[in-house]
Each structure stands twice: as structure tokens, then as C-alpha cells.
N, C-alpha and C. Protein backbone atom coordinates (compact mmCIF):
# COMPACT_ATOMS: atom_id res chain seq x y z
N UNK A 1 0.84 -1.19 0.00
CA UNK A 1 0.00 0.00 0.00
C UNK A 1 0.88 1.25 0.00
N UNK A 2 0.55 2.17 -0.88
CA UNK A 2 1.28 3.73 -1.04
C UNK A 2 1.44 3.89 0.05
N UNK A 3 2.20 5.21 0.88
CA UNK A 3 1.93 5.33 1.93
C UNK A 3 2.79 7.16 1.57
N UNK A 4 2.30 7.80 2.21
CA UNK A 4 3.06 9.40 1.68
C UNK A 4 3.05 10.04 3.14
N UNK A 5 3.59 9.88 4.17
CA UNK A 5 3.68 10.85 5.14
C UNK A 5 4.48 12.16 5.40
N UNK A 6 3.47 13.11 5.57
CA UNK A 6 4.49 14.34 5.87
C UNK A 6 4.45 14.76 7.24
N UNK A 7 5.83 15.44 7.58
CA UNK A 7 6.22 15.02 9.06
C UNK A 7 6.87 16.72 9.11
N UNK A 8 6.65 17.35 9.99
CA UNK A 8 7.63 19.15 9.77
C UNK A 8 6.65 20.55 10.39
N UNK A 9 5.62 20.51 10.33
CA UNK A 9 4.48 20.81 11.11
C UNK A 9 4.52 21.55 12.14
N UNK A 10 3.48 22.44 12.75
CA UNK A 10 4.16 22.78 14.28
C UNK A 10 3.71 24.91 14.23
N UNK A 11 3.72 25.09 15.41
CA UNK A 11 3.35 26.44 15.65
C UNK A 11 4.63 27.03 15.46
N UNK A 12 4.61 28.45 14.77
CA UNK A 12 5.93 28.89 14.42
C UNK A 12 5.39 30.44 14.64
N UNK A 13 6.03 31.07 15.02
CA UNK A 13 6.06 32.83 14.90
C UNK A 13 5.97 33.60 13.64
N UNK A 14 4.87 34.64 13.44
CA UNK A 14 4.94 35.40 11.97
C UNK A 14 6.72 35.61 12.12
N UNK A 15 7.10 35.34 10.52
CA UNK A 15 8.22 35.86 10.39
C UNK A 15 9.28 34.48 10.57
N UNK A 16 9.06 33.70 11.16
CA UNK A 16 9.92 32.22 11.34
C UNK A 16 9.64 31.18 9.87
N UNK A 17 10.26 30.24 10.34
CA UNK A 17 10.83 28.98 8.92
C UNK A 17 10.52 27.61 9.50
N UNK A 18 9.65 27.44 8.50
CA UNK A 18 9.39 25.65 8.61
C UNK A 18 9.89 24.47 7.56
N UNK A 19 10.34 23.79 7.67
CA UNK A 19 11.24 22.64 6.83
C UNK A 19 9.88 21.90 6.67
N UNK A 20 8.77 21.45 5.65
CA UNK A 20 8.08 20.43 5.63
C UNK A 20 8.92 19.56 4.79
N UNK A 21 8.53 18.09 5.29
CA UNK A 21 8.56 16.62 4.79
C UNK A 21 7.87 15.70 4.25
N UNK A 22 7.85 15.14 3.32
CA UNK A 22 6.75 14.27 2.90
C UNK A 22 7.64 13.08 2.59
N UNK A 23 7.57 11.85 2.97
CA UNK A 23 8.79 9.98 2.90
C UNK A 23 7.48 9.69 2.21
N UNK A 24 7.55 8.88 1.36
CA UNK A 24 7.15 8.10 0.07
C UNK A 24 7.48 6.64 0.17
N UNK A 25 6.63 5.78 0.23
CA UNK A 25 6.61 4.35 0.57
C UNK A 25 6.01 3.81 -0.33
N UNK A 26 6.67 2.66 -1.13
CA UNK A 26 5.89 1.88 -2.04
C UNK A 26 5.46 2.58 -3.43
N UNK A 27 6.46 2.88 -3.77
CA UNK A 27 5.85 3.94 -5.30
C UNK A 27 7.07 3.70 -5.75
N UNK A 28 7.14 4.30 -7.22
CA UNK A 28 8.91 4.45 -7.88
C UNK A 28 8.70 6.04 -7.65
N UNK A 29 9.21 6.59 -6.54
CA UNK A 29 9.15 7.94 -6.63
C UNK A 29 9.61 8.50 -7.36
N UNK A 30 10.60 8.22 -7.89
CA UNK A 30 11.66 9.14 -9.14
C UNK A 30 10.26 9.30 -10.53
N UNK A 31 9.14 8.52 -10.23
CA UNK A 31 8.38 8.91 -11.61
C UNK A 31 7.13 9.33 -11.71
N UNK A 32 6.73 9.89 -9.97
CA UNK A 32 6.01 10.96 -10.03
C UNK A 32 6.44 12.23 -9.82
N UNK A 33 5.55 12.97 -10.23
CA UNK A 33 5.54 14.56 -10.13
C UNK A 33 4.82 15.04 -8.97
N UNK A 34 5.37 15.61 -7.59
CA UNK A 34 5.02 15.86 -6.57
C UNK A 34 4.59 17.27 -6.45
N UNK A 35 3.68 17.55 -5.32
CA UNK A 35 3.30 18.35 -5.27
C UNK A 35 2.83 18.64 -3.66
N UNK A 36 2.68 20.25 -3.34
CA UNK A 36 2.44 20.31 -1.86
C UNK A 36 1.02 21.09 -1.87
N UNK A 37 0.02 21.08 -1.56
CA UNK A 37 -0.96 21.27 -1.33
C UNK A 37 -1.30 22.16 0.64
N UNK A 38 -2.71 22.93 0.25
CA UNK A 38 -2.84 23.29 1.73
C UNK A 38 -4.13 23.89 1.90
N UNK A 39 -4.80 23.33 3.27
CA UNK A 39 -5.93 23.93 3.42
C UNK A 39 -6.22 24.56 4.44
N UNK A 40 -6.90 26.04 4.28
CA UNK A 40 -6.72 26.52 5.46
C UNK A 40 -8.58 26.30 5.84
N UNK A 41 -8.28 26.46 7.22
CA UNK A 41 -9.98 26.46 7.77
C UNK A 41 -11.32 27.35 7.15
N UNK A 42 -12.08 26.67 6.83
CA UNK A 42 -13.03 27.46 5.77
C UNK A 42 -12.82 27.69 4.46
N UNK A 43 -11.65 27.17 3.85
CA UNK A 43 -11.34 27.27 2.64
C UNK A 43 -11.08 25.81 1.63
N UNK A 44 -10.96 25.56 0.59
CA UNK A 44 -11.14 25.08 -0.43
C UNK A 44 -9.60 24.34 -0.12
N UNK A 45 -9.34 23.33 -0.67
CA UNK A 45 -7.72 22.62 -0.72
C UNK A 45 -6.88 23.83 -1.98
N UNK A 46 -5.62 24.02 -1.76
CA UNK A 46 -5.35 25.08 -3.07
C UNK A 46 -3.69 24.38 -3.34
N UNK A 47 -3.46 24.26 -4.56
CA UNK A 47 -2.11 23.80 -4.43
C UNK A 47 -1.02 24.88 -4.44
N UNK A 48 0.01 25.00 -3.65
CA UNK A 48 0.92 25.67 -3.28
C UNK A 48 2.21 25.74 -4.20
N UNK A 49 2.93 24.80 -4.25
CA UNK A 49 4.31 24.43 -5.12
C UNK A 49 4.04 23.24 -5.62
N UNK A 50 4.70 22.49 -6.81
CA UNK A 50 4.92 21.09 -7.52
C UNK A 50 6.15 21.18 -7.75
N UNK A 51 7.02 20.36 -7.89
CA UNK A 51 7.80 19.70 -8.88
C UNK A 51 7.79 18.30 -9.63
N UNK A 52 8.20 18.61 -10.52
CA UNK A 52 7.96 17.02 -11.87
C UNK A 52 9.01 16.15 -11.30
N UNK A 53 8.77 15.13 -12.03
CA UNK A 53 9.72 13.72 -11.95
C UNK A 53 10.95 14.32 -12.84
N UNK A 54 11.00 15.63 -13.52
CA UNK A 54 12.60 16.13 -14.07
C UNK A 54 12.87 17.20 -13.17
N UNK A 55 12.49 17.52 -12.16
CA UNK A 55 12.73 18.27 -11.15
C UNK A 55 12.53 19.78 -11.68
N UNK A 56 11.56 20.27 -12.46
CA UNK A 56 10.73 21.14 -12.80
C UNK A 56 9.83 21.72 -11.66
N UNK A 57 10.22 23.16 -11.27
CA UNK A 57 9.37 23.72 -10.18
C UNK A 57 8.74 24.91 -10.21
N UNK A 58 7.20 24.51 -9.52
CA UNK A 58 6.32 25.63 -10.05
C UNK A 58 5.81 26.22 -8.45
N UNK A 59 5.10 27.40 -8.31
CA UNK A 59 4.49 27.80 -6.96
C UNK A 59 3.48 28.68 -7.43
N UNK A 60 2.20 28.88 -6.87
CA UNK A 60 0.83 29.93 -6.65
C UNK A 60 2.08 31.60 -6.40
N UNK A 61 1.33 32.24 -7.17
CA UNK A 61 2.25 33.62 -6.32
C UNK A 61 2.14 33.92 -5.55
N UNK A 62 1.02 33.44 -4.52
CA UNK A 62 1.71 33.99 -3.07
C UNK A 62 2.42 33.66 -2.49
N UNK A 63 3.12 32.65 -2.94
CA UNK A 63 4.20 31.85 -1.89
C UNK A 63 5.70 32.25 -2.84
N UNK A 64 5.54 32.78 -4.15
CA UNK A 64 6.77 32.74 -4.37
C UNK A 64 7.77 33.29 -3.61
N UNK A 65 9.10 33.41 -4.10
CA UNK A 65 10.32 33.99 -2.65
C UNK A 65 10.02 33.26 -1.37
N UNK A 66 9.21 33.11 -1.42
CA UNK A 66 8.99 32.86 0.31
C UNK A 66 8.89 31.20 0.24
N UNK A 67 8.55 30.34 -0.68
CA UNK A 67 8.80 29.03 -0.48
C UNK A 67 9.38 28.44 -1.58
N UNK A 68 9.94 27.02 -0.99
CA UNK A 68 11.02 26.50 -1.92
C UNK A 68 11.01 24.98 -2.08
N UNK A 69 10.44 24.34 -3.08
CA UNK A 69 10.05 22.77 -2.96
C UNK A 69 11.49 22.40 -3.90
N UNK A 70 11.39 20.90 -3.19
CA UNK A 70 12.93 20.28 -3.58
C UNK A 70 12.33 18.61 -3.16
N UNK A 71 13.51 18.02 -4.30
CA UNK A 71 12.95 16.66 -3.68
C UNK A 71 14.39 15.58 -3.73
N UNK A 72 14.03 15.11 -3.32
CA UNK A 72 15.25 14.06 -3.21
C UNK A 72 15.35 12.24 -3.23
N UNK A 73 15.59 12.10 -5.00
CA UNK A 73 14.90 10.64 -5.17
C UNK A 73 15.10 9.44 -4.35
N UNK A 74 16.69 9.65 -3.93
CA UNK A 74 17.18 8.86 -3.47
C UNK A 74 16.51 8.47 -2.01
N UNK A 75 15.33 9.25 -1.04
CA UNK A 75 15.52 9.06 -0.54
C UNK A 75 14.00 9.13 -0.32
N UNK A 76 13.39 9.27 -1.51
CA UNK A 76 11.83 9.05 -1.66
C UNK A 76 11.31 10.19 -0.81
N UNK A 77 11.77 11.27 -0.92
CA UNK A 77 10.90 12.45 0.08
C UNK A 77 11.24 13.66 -0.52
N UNK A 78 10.10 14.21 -0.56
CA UNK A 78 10.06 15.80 -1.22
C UNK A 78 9.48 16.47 0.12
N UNK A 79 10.38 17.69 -0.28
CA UNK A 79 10.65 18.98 1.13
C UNK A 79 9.93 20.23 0.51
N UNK A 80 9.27 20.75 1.69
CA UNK A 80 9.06 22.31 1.45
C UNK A 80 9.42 23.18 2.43
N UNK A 81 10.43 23.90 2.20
CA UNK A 81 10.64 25.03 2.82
C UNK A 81 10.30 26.05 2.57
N UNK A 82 9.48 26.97 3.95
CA UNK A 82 9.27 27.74 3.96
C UNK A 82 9.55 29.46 4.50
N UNK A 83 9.30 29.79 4.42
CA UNK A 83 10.04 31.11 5.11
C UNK A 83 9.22 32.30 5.35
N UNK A 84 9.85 33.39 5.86
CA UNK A 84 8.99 34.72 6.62
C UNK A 84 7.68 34.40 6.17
N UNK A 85 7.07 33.25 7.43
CA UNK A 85 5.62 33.01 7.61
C UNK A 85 5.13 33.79 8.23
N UNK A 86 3.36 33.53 7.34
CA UNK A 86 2.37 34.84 7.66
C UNK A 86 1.78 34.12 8.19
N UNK A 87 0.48 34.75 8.79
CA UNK A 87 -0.57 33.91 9.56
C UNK A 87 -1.66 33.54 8.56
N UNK A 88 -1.59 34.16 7.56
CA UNK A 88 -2.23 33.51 6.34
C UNK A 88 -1.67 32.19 5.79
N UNK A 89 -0.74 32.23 6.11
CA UNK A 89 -0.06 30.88 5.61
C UNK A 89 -0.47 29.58 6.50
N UNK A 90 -1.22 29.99 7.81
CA UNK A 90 -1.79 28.74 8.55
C UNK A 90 -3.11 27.82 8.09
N UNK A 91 -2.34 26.64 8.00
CA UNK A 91 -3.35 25.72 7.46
C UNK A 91 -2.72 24.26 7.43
N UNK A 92 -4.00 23.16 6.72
CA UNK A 92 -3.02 22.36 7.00
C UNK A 92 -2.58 21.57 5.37
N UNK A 93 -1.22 21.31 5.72
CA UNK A 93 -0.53 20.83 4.43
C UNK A 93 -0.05 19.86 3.77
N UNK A 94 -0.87 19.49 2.93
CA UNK A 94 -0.76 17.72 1.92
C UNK A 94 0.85 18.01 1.17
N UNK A 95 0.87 16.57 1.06
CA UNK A 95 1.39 16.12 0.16
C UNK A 95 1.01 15.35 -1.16
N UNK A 96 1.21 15.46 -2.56
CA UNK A 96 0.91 14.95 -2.98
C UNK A 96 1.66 13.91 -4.54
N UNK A 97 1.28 12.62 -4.50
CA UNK A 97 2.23 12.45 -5.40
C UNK A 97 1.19 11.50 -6.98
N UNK A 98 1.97 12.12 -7.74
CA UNK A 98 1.21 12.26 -9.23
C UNK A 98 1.47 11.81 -9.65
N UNK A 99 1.17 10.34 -10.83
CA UNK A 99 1.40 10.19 -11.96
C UNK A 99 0.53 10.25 -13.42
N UNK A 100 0.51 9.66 -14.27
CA UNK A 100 -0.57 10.01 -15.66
C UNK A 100 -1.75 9.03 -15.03
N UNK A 101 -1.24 7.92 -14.13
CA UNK A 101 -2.85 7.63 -13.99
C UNK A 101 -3.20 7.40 -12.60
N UNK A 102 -1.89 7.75 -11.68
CA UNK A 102 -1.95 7.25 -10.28
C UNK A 102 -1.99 8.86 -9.95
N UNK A 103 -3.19 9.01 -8.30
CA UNK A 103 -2.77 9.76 -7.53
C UNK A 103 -2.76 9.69 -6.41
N UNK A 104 -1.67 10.01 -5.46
CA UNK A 104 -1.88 9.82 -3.73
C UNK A 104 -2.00 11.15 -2.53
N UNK A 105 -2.45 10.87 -1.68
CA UNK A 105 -2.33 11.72 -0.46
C UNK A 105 -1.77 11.31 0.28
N UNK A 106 -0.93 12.58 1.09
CA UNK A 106 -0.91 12.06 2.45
C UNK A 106 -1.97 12.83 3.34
N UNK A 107 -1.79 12.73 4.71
CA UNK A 107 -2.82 12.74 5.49
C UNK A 107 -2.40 14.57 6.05
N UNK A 108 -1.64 15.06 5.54
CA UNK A 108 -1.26 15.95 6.12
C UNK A 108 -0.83 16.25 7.38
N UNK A 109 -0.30 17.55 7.44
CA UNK A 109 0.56 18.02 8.47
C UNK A 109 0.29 19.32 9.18
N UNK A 110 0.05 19.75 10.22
CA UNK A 110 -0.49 21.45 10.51
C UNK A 110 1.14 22.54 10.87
N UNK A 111 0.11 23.54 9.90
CA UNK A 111 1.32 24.43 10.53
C UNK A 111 0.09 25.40 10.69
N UNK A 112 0.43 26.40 12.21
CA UNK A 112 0.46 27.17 12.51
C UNK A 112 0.70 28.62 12.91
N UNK A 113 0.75 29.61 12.11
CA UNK A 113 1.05 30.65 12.55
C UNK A 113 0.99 31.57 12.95
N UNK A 114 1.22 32.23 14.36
CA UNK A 114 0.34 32.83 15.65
C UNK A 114 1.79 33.06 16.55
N UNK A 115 1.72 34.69 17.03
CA UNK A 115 2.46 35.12 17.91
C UNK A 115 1.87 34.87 19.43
């Protein structure tokens, strides 16, 4: 069974940095195209950043500068870093991994942001 957990989560200060994680179990990760997803309370799921299986990377403009997706085959886990977080940026955040006919979730992760 797939399994996609993301692990990085956590209450952080406007203005602080969060490392998210997503480990990939049971897939050929090197041949999906990942992606980070996020929902905040009362709102719709919205996707945030992707990168492809050629390590092609895209982001929503509100996050550009301010976040940075990366992945790393070898080790079946794609990262999002983030930076000078807003409190708009609180919500909670999928992972997701893509292919032409497969798609997975993970169960997500919360981040918080609140002085």
C-alpha cells in the first residue's frame, strides 16, 4: 500500500521557517511529479508548489520567494521550505504524489502561525 507521510508541522512565529517533509513508501518515486498542497480552515484545498519527476518547479504567487520545494529521489521524500511566515499561511498541508494515472495523499501536516 502507497503510503506518503508528511512530518515538519508545528506552531511557528509570523516571520519564522518551517522545513516540511513528505517519505514516500511503495511507489517508484523518481516517476512521479510531486506536489504540496494546503488547506486553510473554511477554505477550499489550493495547491501551493509542484515539482515534476525532471525536477521542474512551479508555486501559486503567493508563496513565491517565500517558499522552496525540492525533492530528493534517493531518498523518496520531497521537502518544502518555507520562510517569513504569515498567519495567512496557517493551514493544513498535503502532500501529494502524481502520476498520468496514479494519484496519492498524504494525510497531512499542521502548521500554525500565531504570535
Amino acid at each position: 500500500q502507497v503510503q506518503l507521510v508528511e512530518s515538519g508541522g508545528g506552531l511557528v512565529q509570523p516571520g519564522g521557517s518551517l522545513r516540511l517533509s513528505c517519505a514516500a513508501s511503495r511507489i517508484i518515486f523518481s516517476m512521479y511529479d510531486m506536489g504540496w498542497y494546503r488547506q486553510a480552515p473554511g477554505k477550499q484545498r489550493e495547491l501551493v508548489a509542484t515539482v515534476t519527476s525532471g525536477g521542474t518547479t512551479t508555486y501559486v504567487d503567493s508563496v513565491k520567494a517565500r517558499f522552496t520545494i525540492s525533492r530528493d529521489d534517493a531518498k523518496n521524500t520531497v521537502y518544502l521550505q518555507i520562510n517569513s511566515l504569515k498567519p495567512e499561511d496557517t493551514a493544513v498541508y498535503y502532500c501529494n504524489a502524481r502520476s498520468s494515472a496514479l494519484n496519492y495523499w498524504g494525510p497531512g501536516t499542521q502548521v500554525i502561525v500565531s504570535s
